[in-house]
């Protein structure tokens, strides 16, 4: 690799990413949403910020499982930006925060290449050191925070968080979720190329895969999708709606959420049957799979050793690509508005996203959409 090329690479924000730091949800009631994610998804609360820790304007719960870190925040005053966000969008993911080696450098590289600054670099200081943070905008009102922990010794999320009197971990079978696999955003029709350009040319991500609306369509609904990634750990598919016979599920999201935003967060497990058994026992509701799905899947996965009875019992989907195969399942939306849902995924060599399952998935989503009278 030539020296000028390497210099160019280092100047991109993507070259400074070390992985996901946390995903922050802005919700109407952080206490109950945190309780829901703990009891049904098996997260543990590891830190809290609010009036008891000297934070007056919001309540935030840090939830962890494996390497996954979610933060659930709610406003404590009417003029809070969290309250405005919830009024517009309902509950949703506001911040896709990345751990970086240098937040100032990542921010200035992003902004000089055309990113929208949301908050210029700032420092949070406590007895555990200095945390450097900076924020840029992405689709809709969603942001990326660059988080630089190199001078922060603590394990707390950031100064202002405490670990006293945390909500106790509810009883339930272990779920075993390990890491964030990918985070999917929905953008308006005609804007997919702009956002792929943003991630590729402004942030330095690489396009990984593209699915045209001809590849992702059912009788009723259509969308196009491009996957971008940082080349290491951060994988972000982006969807836009296309014109189908009926309203695209992406269009339904855009109307319900009142704009672009995060559609689903995929969480990786090493044993999807055990994870989905535990989640179902804890009360997670999953999208239902059409009866005919497994006849078709057994043909598609011919020659692959799989626990078909368990997959069929739990409604787990299967797909293969040249690298291997993957198992996945999608929850129903976890927000009141039909917006955010989770995916549980186990990869056995496959690097795709279940393209072979798109049709089966969309038909399942459309049955739910029809029940809401939106198809
Ligand atoms: Fe996904």
Coordinates of C-alpha atoms and ligand atoms in Angstrom, one line a residue:
X1 CA 0.0 0.0 0.0
X2 CA 1.5 3.4 -1.0
X3 CA 2.0 6.1 1.7
X4 CA -0.4 8.7 0.2
X5 CA -3.1 6.1 0.2
X6 CA -2.5 5.3 3.8
X7 CA -2.6 8.9 4.7
X8 CA -6.0 9.3 3.0
X9 CA -7.3 6.3 4.9
X10 CA -6.2 7.6 8.3
X11 CA -8.0 10.9 7.6
X12 CA -11.4 9.2 7.4
X13 CA -13.6 8.9 10.5
X14 CA -14.0 5.2 9.7
X15 CA -10.3 4.6 10.2
X16 CA -10.7 5.9 13.8
X17 CA -13.6 3.5 14.7
X18 CA -12.9 0.8 17.3
X19 CA -16.5 -0.5 17.3
X20 CA -19.9 0.2 18.9
X21 CA -19.8 2.2 22.1
X22 CA -23.5 2.1 22.9
X23 CA -26.9 2.6 21.3
X24 CA -29.1 5.2 23.1
X25 CA -32.8 5.0 23.0
X26 CA -34.9 8.1 23.8
X27 CA -38.2 7.0 25.3
X28 CA -41.2 8.3 27.3
X29 CA -40.4 6.4 30.4
X30 CA -36.9 5.1 30.9
X31 CA -37.7 3.2 34.1
X32 CA -40.3 1.0 32.4
X33 CA -38.4 0.6 29.1
X34 CA -35.3 -0.5 31.0
X35 CA -37.4 -2.9 33.0
X36 CA -38.9 -4.4 29.8
X37 CA -35.5 -4.8 28.2
X38 CA -34.2 -6.5 31.4
X39 CA -37.1 -8.8 32.0
X40 CA -37.8 -10.0 28.4
X41 CA -34.5 -9.5 26.7
X42 CA -32.2 -10.5 29.6
X43 CA -30.2 -7.3 29.9
X44 CA -28.6 -6.3 33.3
X45 CA -28.6 -2.7 34.5
X46 CA -25.0 -1.7 35.2
X47 CA -25.3 2.1 35.8
X48 CA -27.9 4.9 36.2
X49 CA -27.9 8.6 35.9
X50 CA -30.7 10.9 37.3
X51 CA -31.4 13.2 40.2
X52 CA -29.9 10.7 42.6
X53 CA -26.5 11.1 40.8
X54 CA -26.8 14.8 40.4
X55 CA -28.3 14.8 36.8
X56 CA -31.4 16.9 37.0
X57 CA -32.8 16.9 33.4
X58 CA -33.0 13.2 32.5
X59 CA -33.0 9.6 33.7
X60 CA -30.7 7.1 32.0
X61 CA -30.2 3.4 32.5
X62 CA -27.2 1.6 31.1
X63 CA -28.1 -2.0 30.1
X64 CA -25.5 -4.6 29.2
X65 CA -25.4 -8.2 27.8
X66 CA -22.2 -9.6 26.4
X67 CA -20.6 -6.8 24.5
X68 CA -23.9 -5.1 23.9
X69 CA -24.5 -1.8 25.6
X70 CA -27.9 0.0 25.4
X71 CA -28.7 3.3 27.2
X72 CA -32.3 4.1 27.8
X73 CA -33.0 7.8 28.5
X74 CA -36.1 9.9 29.3
X75 CA -36.7 13.6 29.9
X76 CA -37.5 14.9 33.4
X77 CA -38.5 18.3 32.1
X78 CA -40.8 19.5 29.3
X79 CA -38.2 21.6 27.5
X80 CA -35.8 18.6 27.2
X81 CA -34.7 17.7 23.6
X82 CA -35.6 14.1 24.7
X83 CA -39.2 15.1 25.3
X84 CA -39.4 16.9 21.8
X85 CA -37.9 13.8 20.2
X86 CA -40.4 11.5 21.9
X87 CA -43.3 13.8 21.0
X88 CA -42.3 13.6 17.3
X89 CA -41.1 10.1 16.9
X90 CA -42.4 8.1 19.9
X91 CA -39.8 5.9 21.5
X92 CA -36.8 5.2 19.3
X93 CA -33.0 5.0 18.8
X94 CA -31.5 8.4 18.9
X95 CA -27.7 7.8 19.1
X96 CA -25.5 5.2 17.4
X97 CA -22.4 5.9 19.4
X98 CA -19.0 4.7 18.3
X99 CA -15.9 4.1 20.3
X100 CA -13.0 5.9 18.6
X101 CA -9.3 6.4 19.2
X102 CA -9.6 10.2 18.9
X103 CA -13.0 12.0 19.1
X104 CA -11.6 15.4 18.0
X105 CA -9.9 14.0 15.0
X106 CA -12.9 11.8 14.0
X107 CA -15.2 14.8 14.4
X108 CA -13.0 17.3 12.4
X109 CA -12.4 14.7 9.6
X110 CA -16.2 14.1 9.4
X111 CA -17.2 17.8 9.4
X112 CA -14.5 18.8 7.0
X113 CA -15.8 16.1 4.6
X114 CA -19.4 17.4 4.9
X115 CA -20.9 15.8 8.0
X116 CA -23.5 18.0 9.9
X117 CA -22.0 18.9 13.3
X118 CA -24.5 18.4 16.1
X119 CA -22.2 19.1 19.0
X120 CA -18.6 20.1 18.8
X121 CA -16.0 18.1 20.9
X122 CA -16.5 18.4 24.6
X123 CA -15.0 16.8 27.7
X124 CA -16.7 15.1 30.7
X125 CA -14.4 14.9 33.7
X126 CA -14.7 13.0 37.0
X127 CA -12.4 11.1 39.4
X128 CA -11.9 8.4 36.8
X129 CA -10.5 10.6 34.1
X130 CA -11.5 12.6 31.0
X131 CA -14.0 11.4 28.4
X132 CA -13.9 13.2 25.1
X133 CA -17.1 13.2 23.0
X134 CA -18.4 14.8 19.8
X135 CA -21.5 14.4 17.8
X136 CA -22.6 14.4 14.1
X137 CA -25.9 14.0 12.5
X138 CA -27.1 11.1 10.3
X139 CA -30.5 10.2 8.8
X140 CA -33.5 12.0 10.4
X141 CA -32.8 13.2 13.9
X142 CA -30.4 10.2 14.6
X143 CA -26.9 11.1 15.6
X144 CA -23.5 9.4 15.9
X145 CA -21.5 10.2 19.0
X146 CA -17.7 9.7 18.8
X147 CA -16.6 8.4 22.2
X148 CA -12.9 8.6 23.1
X149 CA -12.2 6.6 26.3
X150 CA -8.4 6.7 26.0
X151 CA -8.0 9.0 29.1
X152 CA -10.9 7.5 31.0
X153 CA -10.1 4.7 33.4
X154 CA -13.6 4.1 34.7
X155 CA -16.0 1.4 33.5
X156 CA -19.0 3.8 33.9
X157 CA -20.7 5.0 30.7
X158 CA -19.6 8.6 31.5
X159 CA -19.3 11.0 34.4
X160 CA -22.7 11.5 36.1
X161 CA -23.5 7.8 36.2
X162 CA -23.6 5.8 39.4
X163 CA -23.9 2.2 40.4
X164 CA -25.9 2.4 43.7
X165 CA -29.4 1.1 44.0
X166 CA -29.6 -0.3 40.5
X167 CA -32.8 -2.2 39.5
X168 CA -32.3 -5.8 40.4
X169 CA -31.9 -8.3 37.5
X170 CA -35.2 -10.1 36.9
X171 CA -35.3 -13.9 37.2
X172 CA -35.3 -15.8 33.9
X173 CA -33.3 -18.2 31.7
X174 CA -30.0 -16.8 30.4
X175 CA -30.4 -15.3 26.9
X176 CA -26.8 -15.3 25.8
X177 CA -26.7 -12.3 23.4
X178 CA -23.1 -11.4 22.5
X179 CA -22.7 -8.4 20.3
X180 CA -24.3 -5.9 17.9
X181 CA -24.2 -7.5 14.5
X182 CA -25.7 -4.7 12.4
X183 CA -28.0 -1.7 12.8
X184 CA -30.5 -0.9 10.0
X185 CA -31.8 2.5 9.1
X186 CA -34.9 3.5 7.0
X187 CA -34.6 6.6 4.8
X188 CA -37.1 8.3 2.4
X189 CA -37.7 7.1 -1.1
X190 CA -35.0 8.6 -3.4
X191 CA -32.5 9.3 -0.6
X192 CA -30.7 5.9 -0.3
X193 CA -27.9 7.0 -2.7
X194 CA -27.4 10.2 -0.7
X195 CA -26.9 8.3 2.6
X196 CA -24.7 5.7 1.0
X197 CA -22.6 8.6 -0.3
X198 CA -22.5 10.0 3.2
X199 CA -21.2 6.8 4.8
X200 CA -18.8 6.1 2.0
X201 CA -17.4 9.5 1.0
X202 CA -17.9 11.5 4.2
X203 CA -17.2 8.8 6.9
X204 CA -15.0 6.5 4.8
X205 CA -17.2 3.4 5.0
X206 CA -17.3 0.8 2.2
X207 CA -20.3 -0.4 0.4
X208 CA -20.7 -4.1 1.1
X209 CA -23.8 -5.3 -0.6
X210 CA -26.7 -3.8 -2.6
X211 CA -30.2 -5.2 -3.1
X212 CA -32.3 -3.5 -5.7
X213 CA -36.1 -3.2 -5.4
X214 CA -36.5 -6.1 -7.9
X215 CA -34.6 -8.4 -5.5
X216 CA -36.5 -7.3 -2.4
X217 CA -40.1 -7.2 -3.3
X218 CA -43.3 -9.2 -2.7
X219 CA -46.6 -8.9 -4.3
X220 CA -47.4 -5.8 -2.2
X221 CA -44.3 -4.2 -0.9
X222 CA -40.9 -3.2 -2.2
X223 CA -37.7 -1.7 -1.0
X224 CA -34.0 -1.2 -2.0
X225 CA -31.2 -1.7 0.5
X226 CA -27.4 -1.0 0.6
X227 CA -25.1 -2.3 3.3
X228 CA -22.2 -0.1 4.3
X229 CA -19.5 -1.0 6.9
X230 CA -16.3 0.3 8.4
X231 CA -14.4 -2.8 7.1
X232 CA -14.2 -4.2 10.7
X233 CA -17.1 -4.3 13.1
X234 CA -19.6 -1.6 12.3
X235 CA -22.2 -2.8 9.7
X236 CA -25.1 -0.6 8.7
X237 CA -27.7 -1.6 6.1
X238 CA -29.9 1.3 4.9
X239 CA -33.3 0.8 3.3
X240 CA -35.5 3.0 1.1
X241 CA -39.1 2.3 0.1
X242 CA -40.1 1.6 -3.4
X243 CA -43.5 1.7 -5.1
X244 CA -45.3 -1.6 -4.8
X245 CA -48.9 -2.5 -5.2
X246 CA -49.5 -1.5 -1.6
X247 CA -47.7 0.7 0.9
X248 CA -44.1 -0.5 1.5
X249 CA -43.2 -1.5 5.1
X250 CA -40.5 1.1 4.9
X251 CA -43.0 3.8 4.0
X252 CA -45.2 2.7 7.0
X253 CA -42.2 3.1 9.2
X254 CA -41.4 6.6 7.8
X255 CA -45.0 7.7 8.5
X256 CA -45.2 6.1 12.0
X257 CA -41.8 7.4 13.1
X258 CA -42.3 10.8 11.3
X259 CA -39.1 10.5 9.4
X260 CA -36.0 8.4 8.9
X261 CA -34.5 6.4 11.8
X262 CA -33.3 3.1 13.0
X263 CA -35.6 0.2 11.9
X264 CA -33.9 -2.7 13.6
X265 CA -30.9 -3.7 15.7
X266 CA -29.5 -7.2 15.1
X267 CA -28.0 -8.9 18.1
X268 CA -25.6 -11.9 17.7
X269 CA -25.7 -15.1 19.6
X270 CA -23.6 -18.3 19.4
X271 CA -26.7 -20.5 20.0
X272 CA -29.9 -19.1 18.5
X273 CA -32.1 -22.0 19.6
X274 CA -31.1 -21.5 23.3
X275 CA -31.4 -17.7 22.9
X276 CA -34.8 -17.8 21.3
X277 CA -36.1 -20.5 23.7
X278 CA -35.1 -18.1 26.6
X279 CA -36.5 -15.0 24.9
X280 CA -39.8 -16.7 24.2
X281 CA -40.0 -18.0 27.8
X282 CA -39.4 -14.4 29.0
X283 CA -42.3 -13.1 26.8
X284 CA -40.7 -11.8 23.6
X285 CA -43.1 -12.0 20.7
X286 CA -41.6 -12.9 17.3
X287 CA -42.9 -12.4 13.8
X288 CA -44.6 -15.5 12.6
X289 CA -43.3 -17.5 9.7
X290 CA -45.6 -18.7 6.9
X291 CA -46.4 -22.5 7.1
X292 CA -44.8 -23.1 3.8
X293 CA -41.5 -21.5 4.7
X294 CA -39.7 -24.7 6.0
X295 CA -40.5 -26.8 2.9
X296 CA -38.8 -24.1 0.8
X297 CA -36.0 -23.6 3.3
X298 CA -35.1 -27.3 3.5
X299 CA -34.6 -27.3 -0.3
X300 CA -32.5 -24.1 -0.2
X301 CA -30.4 -25.4 2.7
X302 CA -30.0 -28.9 1.3
X303 CA -26.9 -30.7 2.6
X304 CA -26.6 -28.4 5.7
X305 CA -27.0 -30.1 9.1
X306 CA -29.6 -28.1 11.0
X307 CA -32.0 -28.7 14.0
X308 CA -35.1 -28.4 11.8
X309 CA -37.6 -29.4 14.5
X310 CA -36.3 -26.6 16.8
X311 CA -36.1 -24.1 14.0
X312 CA -39.7 -24.9 13.0
X313 CA -41.0 -24.9 16.6
X314 CA -39.4 -21.5 17.3
X315 CA -39.9 -19.9 13.8
X316 CA -36.2 -19.4 13.2
X317 CA -35.3 -18.5 9.6
X318 CA -32.3 -19.9 7.7
X319 CA -30.2 -18.7 4.8
X320 CA -27.0 -19.5 3.1
X321 CA -24.3 -17.7 1.1
X322 CA -20.9 -18.8 -0.3
X323 CA -19.3 -18.4 3.2
X324 CA -21.7 -20.7 5.0
X325 CA -25.2 -20.2 6.5
X326 CA -27.0 -18.1 9.1
X327 CA -30.0 -18.4 11.4
X328 CA -32.1 -15.4 12.2
X329 CA -35.5 -14.3 13.7
X330 CA -37.2 -11.0 14.1
X331 CA -39.2 -9.7 17.0
X332 CA -42.4 -7.8 16.6
X333 CA -42.0 -4.1 17.0
X334 CA -41.1 -3.2 20.5
X335 CA -42.4 0.4 20.3
X336 CA -46.0 1.5 20.4
X337 CA -45.7 3.0 16.9
X338 CA -44.8 0.3 14.4
X339 CA -41.1 1.3 14.2
X340 CA -38.3 -0.4 16.1
X341 CA -37.7 -4.1 16.3
X342 CA -34.8 -6.5 17.1
X343 CA -33.3 -9.3 15.1
X344 CA -31.5 -12.3 16.8
X345 CA -28.8 -13.8 14.5
X346 CA -26.4 -16.7 14.6
X347 CA -23.7 -16.7 11.9
X348 CA -22.2 -20.0 10.9
X349 CA -19.8 -18.7 8.2
X350 CA -22.3 -16.6 6.3
X351 CA -21.7 -12.9 6.0
X352 CA -25.0 -11.9 4.4
X353 CA -28.2 -10.6 5.9
X354 CA -30.7 -13.3 5.1
X355 CA -31.5 -12.2 1.6
X356 CA -33.1 -15.5 0.9
X357 CA -35.4 -14.8 3.7
X358 CA -36.5 -11.4 2.6
X359 CA -39.6 -12.6 0.9
X360 CA -40.6 -14.8 3.8
X361 CA -39.9 -12.0 6.2
X362 CA -41.8 -9.3 4.3
X363 CA -44.8 -11.5 3.9
X364 CA -44.8 -12.0 7.7
X365 CA -44.4 -8.2 8.3
X366 CA -47.2 -7.5 5.8
X367 CA -49.6 -9.8 7.8
X368 CA -48.9 -7.6 10.8
X369 CA -49.3 -4.4 8.7
X370 CA -52.7 -5.7 7.4
X371 CA -53.8 -6.3 11.0
X372 CA -53.1 -2.6 11.7
X373 CA -55.1 -1.6 8.6
X374 CA -52.0 -0.1 6.8
X375 CA -51.6 -2.4 3.9
Ligands
LIG1 FE1 -31.1 -7.4 9.8

